């Protein structure tokens, strides 16, 4: 006998707390970077919980982890829900984990209520969404959507020097219970729940964001090369100092790009000097540039501006410049029928919602190339994310999971085609 499925609020909150202990940092966040020991421990815990509930666990060659609860029509493509379990080095406990664990809660709620869905429902934890330890981000969802392959990134080195192919092999081998299956199987639709990572929902006191689009992102790596020399003996006219060039380029970009366009974002998040000694003018300075914009043409124009400015500054400081692209994500739009389904779920639950564009990129951006996709956002305190202080109230977590469950009911139970 089936009954109405219900989110078990205590179980969901306990699950978020349990996973927050894996890679926990002293300041209350997590360090669970892609394909690390901590990432493996989180995958193991989820897989063990899945197997204990009688669900099937799969992984593909990039270690995307899938948990399947079978439906009546086994041949129908499954409905996919989920997010990621990896984190930034000083990440919060909700970015990615909340979406993955809410999706797992939905599977458990369906099982508790004895619901037989028309099509199977699968929870996914995509590999390396963050892109911090290994660039680019969204590797798992890109490979799933056929935008790249595991072999494209096999020789990529982590920020700690470990090669992706090795870490991937160890991660896959650490979960022998998972059935290995070919990457990129057909799905009927994808729904990803995530924290907003910005301030709008909290400011407007709206519990649910219905994401209609994701802005574009480009990541560049800029290397200024000069001549290593003695800090005390080298006069200005003899210097080819890449640090001065990098500082000038960054200052110029920061004072021009964002002030000219309120929708533009430009961030230099990582910088390294070689050899990195206090009394040596560096041989080279390498820094990353993360640029974002909702409009593809404007994003391309900012990319061009960054290249031109760095080239001009390099010439002024007698340094060579090389610029390489690490990520190129064009802006994406989600399926209107999917966003409508989410809005209907909010209405049915009496929860206010508003449409919004995501400033962060997400796995859903790539999965939307395969199947109708949309995202559910919940508010986070002060809009803070990619920070250990990231915080979501219990009420917002529970509301988000209830909306996800309602959406799954309409997309999987009656086998609705979108
Ligand atoms: C995702 O982590 C992003 O940087 O947008
Ligand atoms: Mn995320
Ligand atoms: Mn993130």
mmCIF file of N, CA and C and ligand atoms in Angstrom, residues 95 129-130 197 386, ligand 3:
data_model
loop_
_atom_site.group_PDB
_atom_site.id
_atom_site.type_symbol
_atom_site.label_atom_id
_atom_site.label_comp_id
_atom_site.label_asym_id
_atom_site.label_seq_id
_atom_site.Cartn_x
_atom_site.Cartn_y
_atom_site.Cartn_z
ATOM 1 N N UNK A 95 27.016 23.775 -0.343
ATOM 2 C CA UNK A 95 27.246 23.902 -1.788
ATOM 3 C C UNK A 95 27.434 22.509 -2.380
ATOM 4 N N UNK A 129 32.715 19.252 -9.633
ATOM 5 C CA UNK A 129 31.959 20.427 -10.068
ATOM 6 C C UNK A 129 32.755 21.695 -9.808
ATOM 7 N N UNK A 130 33.497 21.703 -8.692
ATOM 8 C CA UNK A 130 34.088 22.973 -8.249
ATOM 9 C C UNK A 130 35.223 23.466 -9.136
ATOM 10 N N UNK A 197 23.693 30.965 -3.354
ATOM 11 C CA UNK A 197 25.070 31.493 -3.352
ATOM 12 C C UNK A 197 25.116 32.989 -3.621
ATOM 13 N N UNK A 386 31.096 29.608 -1.072
ATOM 14 C CA UNK A 386 32.541 29.414 -1.280
ATOM 15 C C UNK A 386 33.272 30.011 -0.082
HETATM 16 MN MN1 LIG B 3 30.767 25.824 -5.626
#
